[in-house]
Coordinates of C-alpha atoms in Angstrom, one line a residue:
Chain A
X4 CA 0.1 0.0 0.0
X5 CA 1.0 3.6 -0.2
X6 CA 2.4 4.6 3.1
X7 CA 5.6 5.4 4.8
X8 CA 7.7 4.6 7.7
X9 CA 7.8 2.2 10.5
X10 CA 9.7 4.5 12.9
X11 CA 8.2 8.0 13.6
X12 CA 10.7 10.8 14.0
X13 CA 10.2 12.5 17.3
X14 CA 10.5 16.1 18.0
X15 CA 10.7 17.1 21.8
X16 CA 10.2 20.8 22.6
X17 CA 9.7 22.7 25.9
X18 CA 6.3 24.2 26.7
X19 CA 6.2 27.8 25.3
X20 CA 8.7 27.2 22.6
X21 CA 8.0 27.2 19.0
X22 CA 7.9 23.9 17.0
X23 CA 8.8 23.1 13.4
X24 CA 7.6 20.0 12.0
X25 CA 8.9 19.0 8.5
X26 CA 7.6 17.0 5.6
X27 CA 9.1 16.1 2.3
X28 CA 6.5 15.3 -0.3
X29 CA 6.8 12.9 -3.3
X30 CA 5.0 14.2 -6.4
X31 CA 6.0 17.5 -8.0
X32 CA 2.5 17.5 -9.5
X33 CA 0.9 17.7 -6.2
X34 CA -0.9 21.0 -5.7
X35 CA -2.6 20.8 -2.5
X36 CA -1.4 19.9 1.0
X37 CA -2.8 19.4 4.5
X38 CA -1.4 19.1 7.9
X39 CA -3.2 16.9 10.4
X40 CA -2.8 16.2 14.0
X41 CA -3.6 12.7 15.4
X42 CA -3.8 12.1 19.1
X43 CA -3.5 8.6 20.5
X44 CA -6.6 6.5 19.7
X45 CA -8.2 9.1 17.7
X46 CA -8.8 10.0 14.0
X47 CA -6.5 12.7 12.4
X48 CA -7.8 16.2 12.9
X49 CA -7.5 18.8 10.1
X50 CA -5.2 21.6 11.1
X51 CA -4.5 23.7 8.1
X52 CA -4.1 23.5 4.2
X53 CA -2.2 25.2 1.5
X54 CA -2.4 25.2 -2.2
X55 CA 0.7 25.2 -4.4
X56 CA 0.1 28.8 -5.6
X57 CA 1.0 30.0 -2.1
X58 CA 4.2 29.6 -0.2
X59 CA 2.8 30.5 3.2
X60 CA -0.5 30.4 5.1
X61 CA -1.2 31.2 8.8
X62 CA -3.8 30.0 11.2
X63 CA -4.3 30.2 14.8
X64 CA -0.8 29.6 16.2
X65 CA 0.2 27.7 13.2
X66 CA 1.9 28.5 9.9
X67 CA 2.5 26.2 7.0
X68 CA 5.2 26.9 4.7
X69 CA 5.7 25.4 1.2
X70 CA 8.9 25.2 -0.8
X71 CA 7.9 23.6 -4.2
X72 CA 11.6 23.9 -5.4
X73 CA 12.7 21.2 -3.0
X74 CA 9.2 19.6 -2.5
X75 CA 9.3 20.6 1.3
X76 CA 6.4 21.4 3.7
X77 CA 6.8 22.6 7.2
X78 CA 4.3 23.3 10.1
X79 CA 5.3 25.8 12.7
X80 CA 3.4 25.9 15.9
X81 CA 4.0 29.0 18.1
X82 CA 4.1 28.9 21.8
X83 CA 3.7 25.0 22.0
X84 CA 1.3 23.7 24.7
X85 CA 1.1 20.2 26.3
X86 CA -2.1 19.8 24.3
X87 CA -0.1 19.9 21.1
X88 CA 1.5 16.6 21.9
X89 CA 0.5 14.2 19.1
X90 CA 1.6 12.7 15.8
X91 CA 1.5 15.1 13.0
X92 CA 1.0 14.1 9.3
X93 CA 1.3 16.0 6.1
X94 CA -0.7 14.9 3.2
X95 CA -0.5 15.7 -0.5
X96 CA -3.3 15.7 -3.1
X97 CA -2.1 14.0 -6.2
X98 CA -4.2 14.6 -9.3
X99 CA -7.4 15.2 -7.0
X100 CA -7.5 11.5 -6.8
X101 CA -6.4 10.8 -3.3
X102 CA -4.6 12.2 -0.3
X103 CA -1.3 10.5 0.3
X104 CA 0.0 10.8 3.8
X105 CA 3.6 11.2 4.9
X106 CA 5.4 9.3 7.6
X107 CA 4.2 11.4 10.7
X108 CA 6.3 13.1 13.3
X109 CA 5.7 12.7 17.0
X110 CA 5.8 15.9 18.9
X111 CA 6.4 15.7 22.6
X112 CA 6.0 18.7 24.8
X113 CA 7.7 18.8 28.2
X114 CA 7.3 21.4 31.0
Chain B
X10 CA -22.9 20.1 12.8
X11 CA -22.1 16.3 13.4
X12 CA -18.6 15.2 12.2
X13 CA -17.9 11.9 10.4
X14 CA -19.3 9.0 12.3
X15 CA -18.0 5.5 12.2
X16 CA -19.4 2.2 13.5
X17 CA -18.7 0.0 15.2
X18 CA -15.8 1.6 17.3
X19 CA -14.2 -1.6 18.1
X20 CA -14.7 -5.3 17.1
X21 CA -12.9 -8.5 17.2
X22 CA -13.0 -11.0 14.4
X23 CA -11.6 -14.5 13.7
X24 CA -9.3 -15.2 10.8
X25 CA -11.3 -16.1 7.7
X26 CA -14.4 -14.2 8.7
X27 CA -15.9 -11.2 6.9
X28 CA -16.4 -7.8 8.4
X29 CA -18.5 -4.7 7.3
X30 CA -17.5 -1.2 8.6
X31 CA -19.8 1.8 8.3
X32 CA -19.2 5.5 7.8
X33 CA -21.5 8.5 7.7
X34 CA -19.9 11.6 6.2
X35 CA -20.3 15.2 7.2
X36 CA -23.7 16.6 5.9
X37 CA -23.0 18.0 2.4
X38 CA -20.0 16.0 1.8
X39 CA -20.1 13.7 -1.2
X40 CA -16.6 12.2 -1.2
X41 CA -15.7 9.4 1.3
X42 CA -12.2 8.0 1.8
X43 CA -11.1 4.9 3.6
X44 CA -7.7 4.3 5.1
X45 CA -6.1 1.6 7.1
X46 CA -3.6 2.6 9.8
X47 CA -1.8 -0.4 11.4
X48 CA -0.5 0.1 15.0
X49 CA 2.3 2.7 14.9
X50 CA 2.2 3.2 11.2
X51 CA 1.1 5.8 8.8
X52 CA -2.2 6.0 6.9
X53 CA -2.5 3.6 3.9
X54 CA -5.1 4.7 1.2
X55 CA -7.7 2.1 0.6
X56 CA -10.7 3.5 -1.4
X57 CA -12.2 6.7 -2.5
X58 CA -15.9 7.2 -3.4
X59 CA -17.5 10.1 -4.8
X60 CA -21.1 10.7 -5.8
X61 CA -21.7 6.9 -5.4
X62 CA -18.9 5.8 -7.6
X63 CA -15.5 4.1 -6.8
X64 CA -13.1 6.7 -8.0
X65 CA -9.7 5.1 -6.9
X66 CA -8.3 2.4 -4.9
X67 CA -5.0 1.8 -3.1
X68 CA -2.7 -1.3 -3.3
X69 CA -5.0 -3.8 -1.5
X70 CA -6.3 -7.0 -2.5
X71 CA -9.7 -7.5 -3.9
X72 CA -11.1 -8.8 -0.7
X73 CA -11.1 -5.2 0.5
X74 CA -14.2 -3.5 -1.2
X75 CA -16.9 -1.1 -0.4
X76 CA -19.6 1.0 -1.6
X77 CA -21.2 4.5 -1.3
X78 CA -24.9 4.8 -0.8
X79 CA -27.3 7.4 -2.4
X80 CA -27.1 9.4 0.9
X81 CA -23.3 9.3 0.6
X82 CA -22.7 7.0 3.5
X83 CA -20.2 4.2 2.9
X84 CA -19.3 0.6 3.8
X85 CA -16.1 -1.1 3.8
X86 CA -16.1 -4.8 3.4
X87 CA -13.2 -7.1 4.2
X88 CA -13.4 -10.8 3.3
X89 CA -11.3 -13.7 4.3
X90 CA -9.8 -11.7 7.2
X91 CA -6.2 -12.2 7.9
X92 CA -4.2 -11.5 11.1
X93 CA -2.5 -8.6 9.4
X94 CA -5.8 -6.8 8.8
X95 CA -5.8 -5.8 12.4
X96 CA -5.7 -2.0 12.3
X97 CA -7.5 1.2 12.8
X98 CA -9.8 1.9 9.8
X99 CA -10.4 5.4 9.2
X100 CA -13.1 7.1 7.1
X101 CA -12.9 10.7 6.0
X102 CA -15.3 12.9 4.0
X103 CA -14.8 16.2 1.9
X104 CA -17.0 18.5 0.1
X105 CA -14.5 19.0 -2.6
X106 CA -12.7 15.9 -4.0
X107 CA -9.3 15.5 -2.5
X108 CA -9.5 18.6 -0.3
X109 CA -10.2 19.4 3.4
X110 CA -11.0 15.7 4.3
X111 CA -12.2 15.4 7.9
X112 CA -11.8 12.1 9.6
X113 CA -14.0 10.1 12.0
X114 CA -12.7 8.4 15.1
X115 CA -12.1 5.1 13.2
X116 CA -13.0 1.5 14.0
X117 CA -10.4 -0.6 15.6
X118 CA -10.4 -4.1 14.1
X119 CA -8.6 -7.0 15.9
X120 CA -8.3 -10.2 14.0
X121 CA -7.4 -13.2 16.1

């Protein structure tokens, strides 16, 4: 199946610091991207999306940056809180046929 | 507004049995996606339905199938269950194909 990764990379940050989660996507034809947050035992939760005609989009405490040249996406979380602890996935829309998910990054917030 | 709902939340089946999982999309959403998430792994794309038609499927054997009803709800059927089918099965819906997909809480399937 189309999936990635057995071992989740982990990002550990101190409460109040900013977090940056990175994602490399696979298809240069992808034109739409989403970030999801998944807490243990729950379904993924939509955070923010961005189209390929933009390189930056901001939400509440979150910013997504898109670099099409190197096929790289990042999610920045400002003033990280304990409730932000979760696994974060990026997803790319390929030809509007499906959303393909990246490996996922585990974010751990410590006091 | 109700989110995506899935049923059942958990179930246990024996190898070789068949199972049906159900998904109700958000009102107004016509696209439904199914994903499999094995423990500790990422999301594997299974199926996509839009306007009652199967639009795309992932690299899964034919014993994984489904359908979408006129009210846009959907079923995922898995025949001849194998131990490695144990996973969280996630359903998502969107109003625009391939965009802003919102997920349900999933069905945790355990095959013994």
